[in-house]
mmCIF file of C-alpha atoms and ligand atoms in Angstrom:
data_model
loop_
_atom_site.group_PDB
_atom_site.id
_atom_site.type_symbol
_atom_site.label_atom_id
_atom_site.label_comp_id
_atom_site.label_asym_id
_atom_site.label_seq_id
_atom_site.Cartn_x
_atom_site.Cartn_y
_atom_site.Cartn_z
ATOM 1 C CA MET N 1 151.937 -146.576 -119.396
ATOM 2 C CA SER N 2 151.455 -149.203 -122.095
ATOM 3 C CA ALA N 3 151.254 -148.123 -125.730
ATOM 4 C CA LYS N 4 147.837 -147.782 -127.283
ATOM 5 C CA THR N 5 147.066 -149.955 -130.276
ATOM 6 C CA ILE N 6 146.019 -148.757 -133.712
ATOM 7 C CA ALA N 7 144.661 -151.211 -136.273
ATOM 8 C CA VAL N 8 145.641 -150.634 -139.890
ATOM 9 C CA ALA N 9 143.994 -152.245 -142.905
ATOM 10 C CA CYS N 10 143.856 -151.626 -146.634
ATOM 11 C CA ASP N 11 143.014 -153.146 -149.986
ATOM 12 C CA HIS N 12 145.501 -153.442 -152.844
ATOM 13 C CA GLY N 13 145.107 -149.709 -153.563
ATOM 14 C CA GLY N 14 146.559 -148.771 -150.188
ATOM 15 C CA ILE N 15 149.441 -151.172 -149.597
ATOM 16 C CA GLU N 16 152.302 -148.784 -150.309
ATOM 17 C CA LEU N 17 150.851 -146.038 -148.147
ATOM 18 C CA LYS N 18 150.146 -148.539 -145.357
ATOM 19 C CA GLN N 19 153.825 -149.492 -145.198
ATOM 20 C CA ILE N 20 154.863 -145.835 -145.016
ATOM 21 C CA LEU N 21 152.403 -145.028 -142.231
ATOM 22 C CA ILE N 22 153.260 -148.130 -140.198
ATOM 23 C CA GLN N 23 156.882 -146.987 -140.092
ATOM 24 C CA ASP N 24 155.780 -143.667 -138.592
ATOM 25 C CA LEU N 25 153.415 -145.174 -136.027
ATOM 26 C CA ALA N 26 156.050 -146.735 -133.809
ATOM 27 C CA GLY N 27 157.776 -143.357 -133.590
ATOM 28 C CA PHE N 28 154.505 -141.823 -132.423
ATOM 29 C CA GLY N 29 154.336 -144.397 -129.611
ATOM 30 C CA TRP N 30 151.525 -146.531 -130.992
ATOM 31 C CA LYS N 31 151.467 -150.324 -131.237
ATOM 32 C CA VAL N 32 150.364 -151.447 -134.700
ATOM 33 C CA LEU N 33 147.865 -154.228 -135.415
ATOM 34 C CA ASP N 34 148.382 -154.892 -139.146
ATOM 35 C CA LEU N 35 145.206 -156.471 -140.521
ATOM 36 C CA GLY N 36 146.396 -156.690 -144.143
ATOM 37 C CA THR N 37 146.166 -156.860 -147.013
ATOM 38 C CA ASN N 38 149.841 -157.525 -147.525
ATOM 39 C CA GLY N 39 150.122 -158.766 -151.094
ATOM 40 C CA PRO N 40 149.506 -157.146 -154.477
ATOM 41 C CA GLU N 41 146.515 -159.369 -155.297
ATOM 42 C CA SER N 42 143.204 -157.648 -155.873
ATOM 43 C CA VAL N 43 140.992 -157.923 -152.775
ATOM 44 C CA ASP N 44 137.613 -156.535 -151.688
ATOM 45 C CA TYR N 45 137.836 -153.396 -149.528
ATOM 46 C CA PRO N 46 134.632 -154.093 -147.504
ATOM 47 C CA ASP N 47 136.248 -157.213 -146.030
ATOM 48 C CA PHE N 48 139.051 -155.113 -144.550
ATOM 49 C CA ALA N 49 136.677 -152.511 -143.176
ATOM 50 C CA VAL N 50 134.760 -155.298 -141.403
ATOM 51 C CA THR N 51 137.961 -156.785 -139.957
ATOM 52 C CA LEU N 52 139.037 -153.403 -138.622
ATOM 53 C CA ALA N 53 135.588 -152.651 -137.193
ATOM 54 C CA ASP N 54 135.765 -156.003 -135.369
ATOM 55 C CA ALA N 55 139.157 -155.089 -133.892
ATOM 56 C CA LEU N 56 137.736 -151.831 -132.522
ATOM 57 C CA LYS N 57 134.594 -153.514 -131.198
ATOM 58 C CA SER N 58 136.555 -156.218 -129.371
ATOM 59 C CA GLY N 59 138.954 -153.694 -127.838
ATOM 60 C CA ARG N 60 141.992 -155.101 -129.646
ATOM 61 C CA ALA N 61 142.600 -151.562 -130.943
ATOM 62 C CA GLU N 62 141.603 -148.071 -129.795
ATOM 63 C CA ARG N 63 141.901 -146.391 -133.200
ATOM 64 C CA GLY N 64 142.113 -147.399 -136.843
ATOM 65 C CA ILE N 65 143.491 -146.458 -140.220
ATOM 66 C CA LEU N 66 141.837 -147.631 -143.433
ATOM 67 C CA LEU N 67 143.204 -147.171 -146.935
ATOM 68 C CA CYS N 68 141.922 -148.072 -150.378
ATOM 69 C CA GLY N 69 142.518 -146.492 -153.781
ATOM 70 C CA THR N 70 140.357 -143.451 -153.117
ATOM 71 C CA GLY N 71 139.370 -144.038 -149.505
ATOM 72 C CA ILE N 72 135.748 -143.805 -150.589
ATOM 73 C CA GLY N 73 134.650 -147.437 -150.652
ATOM 74 C CA ILE N 74 136.392 -148.430 -147.456
ATOM 75 C CA SER N 75 134.993 -145.414 -145.543
ATOM 76 C CA ILE N 76 131.458 -146.199 -146.723
ATOM 77 C CA ALA N 77 131.913 -149.782 -145.541
ATOM 78 C CA ALA N 78 133.376 -148.797 -142.164
ATOM 79 C CA ASN N 79 130.690 -146.241 -141.372
ATOM 80 C CA ARG N 80 128.001 -148.927 -141.539
ATOM 81 C CA PHE N 81 129.114 -149.850 -137.999
ATOM 82 C CA ASP N 82 127.690 -147.803 -135.179
ATOM 83 C CA HIS N 83 130.903 -147.742 -133.152
ATOM 84 C CA VAL N 84 132.974 -146.493 -136.113
ATOM 85 C CA ARG N 85 133.399 -142.850 -137.064
ATOM 86 C CA ALA N 86 135.600 -143.088 -140.130
ATOM 87 C CA ALA N 87 136.755 -139.787 -141.640
ATOM 88 C CA LEU N 88 137.958 -139.678 -145.246
ATOM 89 C CA VAL N 89 140.686 -137.063 -145.048
ATOM 90 C CA HIS N 90 142.628 -135.288 -147.812
ATOM 91 C CA ASP N 91 144.586 -132.620 -145.947
ATOM 92 C CA ALA N 92 145.794 -131.383 -142.557
ATOM 93 C CA PHE N 93 142.717 -129.246 -141.923
ATOM 94 C CA GLY N 94 140.425 -132.206 -142.471
ATOM 95 C CA ALA N 95 142.544 -134.394 -140.209
ATOM 96 C CA ARG N 96 142.356 -131.792 -137.417
ATOM 97 C CA MET N 97 138.612 -131.244 -137.787
ATOM 98 C CA SER N 98 137.931 -134.987 -137.888
ATOM 99 C CA ARG N 99 139.231 -135.179 -134.329
ATOM 100 C CA GLN N 100 138.185 -131.796 -132.880
ATOM 101 C CA HIS N 101 134.627 -131.813 -134.190
ATOM 102 C CA ASN N 102 133.793 -135.402 -135.167
ATOM 103 C CA ASP N 103 135.784 -137.457 -132.648
ATOM 104 C CA ALA N 104 136.726 -139.730 -135.553
ATOM 105 C CA ASN N 105 138.217 -143.018 -134.397
ATOM 106 C CA VAL N 106 139.268 -144.153 -137.873
ATOM 107 C CA LEU N 107 141.390 -142.159 -140.306
ATOM 108 C CA VAL N 108 140.731 -142.993 -143.964
ATOM 109 C CA MET N 109 142.875 -141.936 -146.897
ATOM 110 C CA GLY N 110 143.222 -142.841 -150.558
ATOM 111 C CA GLY N 111 146.454 -144.536 -151.529
ATOM 112 C CA ARG N 112 146.011 -143.326 -155.120
ATOM 113 C CA THR N 113 144.816 -139.823 -154.317
ATOM 114 C CA ILE N 114 146.979 -138.414 -151.533
ATOM 115 C CA GLY N 115 150.717 -137.769 -151.546
ATOM 116 C CA SER N 116 152.640 -139.737 -148.944
ATOM 117 C CA GLU N 117 154.004 -136.627 -147.176
ATOM 118 C CA VAL N 118 150.521 -135.130 -146.866
ATOM 119 C CA ALA N 119 149.266 -138.489 -145.584
ATOM 120 C CA ARG N 120 152.020 -138.658 -142.961
ATOM 121 C CA ASP N 121 151.126 -135.153 -141.813
ATOM 122 C CA CYS N 122 147.427 -136.106 -141.606
ATOM 123 C CA LEU N 123 148.289 -139.165 -139.518
ATOM 124 C CA LYS N 124 150.356 -137.150 -137.036
ATOM 125 C CA ILE N 125 147.594 -134.590 -136.617
ATOM 126 C CA PHE N 126 144.923 -137.292 -136.297
ATOM 127 C CA LEU N 127 146.866 -138.904 -133.450
ATOM 128 C CA GLU N 128 147.766 -135.703 -131.621
ATOM 129 C CA THR N 129 144.464 -133.827 -131.769
ATOM 130 C CA ASP N 130 141.828 -134.133 -129.045
ATOM 131 C CA PHE N 131 138.061 -134.036 -129.410
ATOM 132 C CA GLU N 132 136.685 -130.643 -128.309
ATOM 133 C CA GLY N 133 133.474 -132.051 -126.835
ATOM 134 C CA GLY N 134 130.823 -129.456 -125.860
ATOM 135 C CA ARG N 135 128.347 -128.812 -128.683
ATOM 136 C CA HIS N 136 130.247 -131.316 -130.815
ATOM 137 C CA ALA N 137 129.521 -134.102 -128.322
ATOM 138 C CA ARG N 138 125.784 -133.536 -128.806
ATOM 139 C CA ARG N 139 126.181 -133.717 -132.575
ATOM 140 C CA VAL N 140 128.406 -136.792 -132.464
ATOM 141 C CA SER N 141 125.850 -138.541 -130.219
ATOM 142 C CA LYS N 142 123.282 -137.969 -132.986
ATOM 143 C CA LEU N 143 125.413 -140.001 -135.378
ATOM 144 C CA SER N 144 124.495 -143.147 -133.492
ATOM 145 C CA ASN N 145 121.658 -145.398 -134.697
ATOM 146 C CA THR N 146 120.678 -145.963 -131.097
ATOM 147 C CA HIS N 147 119.588 -142.413 -130.200
HETATM 148 C C1 RB5 D 1 139.958 -150.967 -156.141
HETATM 149 O O1 RB5 D 1 140.325 -150.998 -157.464
HETATM 150 C C2 RB5 D 1 139.291 -149.634 -155.812
HETATM 151 O O2 RB5 D 1 138.002 -149.623 -156.301
HETATM 152 C C3 RB5 D 1 139.312 -149.421 -154.320
HETATM 153 O O3 RB5 D 1 140.637 -149.395 -153.868
HETATM 154 C C4 RB5 D 1 138.686 -148.131 -153.808
HETATM 155 O O4 RB5 D 1 139.201 -147.032 -154.470
HETATM 156 C C5 RB5 D 1 137.217 -148.120 -153.721
HETATM 157 O O5 RB5 D 1 136.577 -147.158 -153.267
#
């Protein structure tokens, strides 16, 4: 079975955490599509949310990770797309719920607000936890602009 692909993108506030998480992803059996940013220059987080949303839409990636300083701006930007369910997560419980109840396809964290070990734990849980479906499927379907 071929590895699934996860797209990863960040602004300058998330670069260090992105590098840490990318190292873990191969070990979890995921192929990484690194969409930047990769330098210290100040960039605009909405541009990276758009690039990642495009990668999901086109099928180049099945899941995504977005990082900015707080995770707030980049999650707002990503959730403007109907096919994106981006969950801003701060701890293991949130990571688990984002999958079980919300079927989140994008994990968002703040490079300046979360410790790297907590972030690594959140990533592992996000990748390993299945959506529960049932009543949650009805609720998730109501998140769409097309209902
Ligand atoms: C950039 O300085 C910062 O505003 C950005 O990384 C993010 O925290 C926005 O929500």
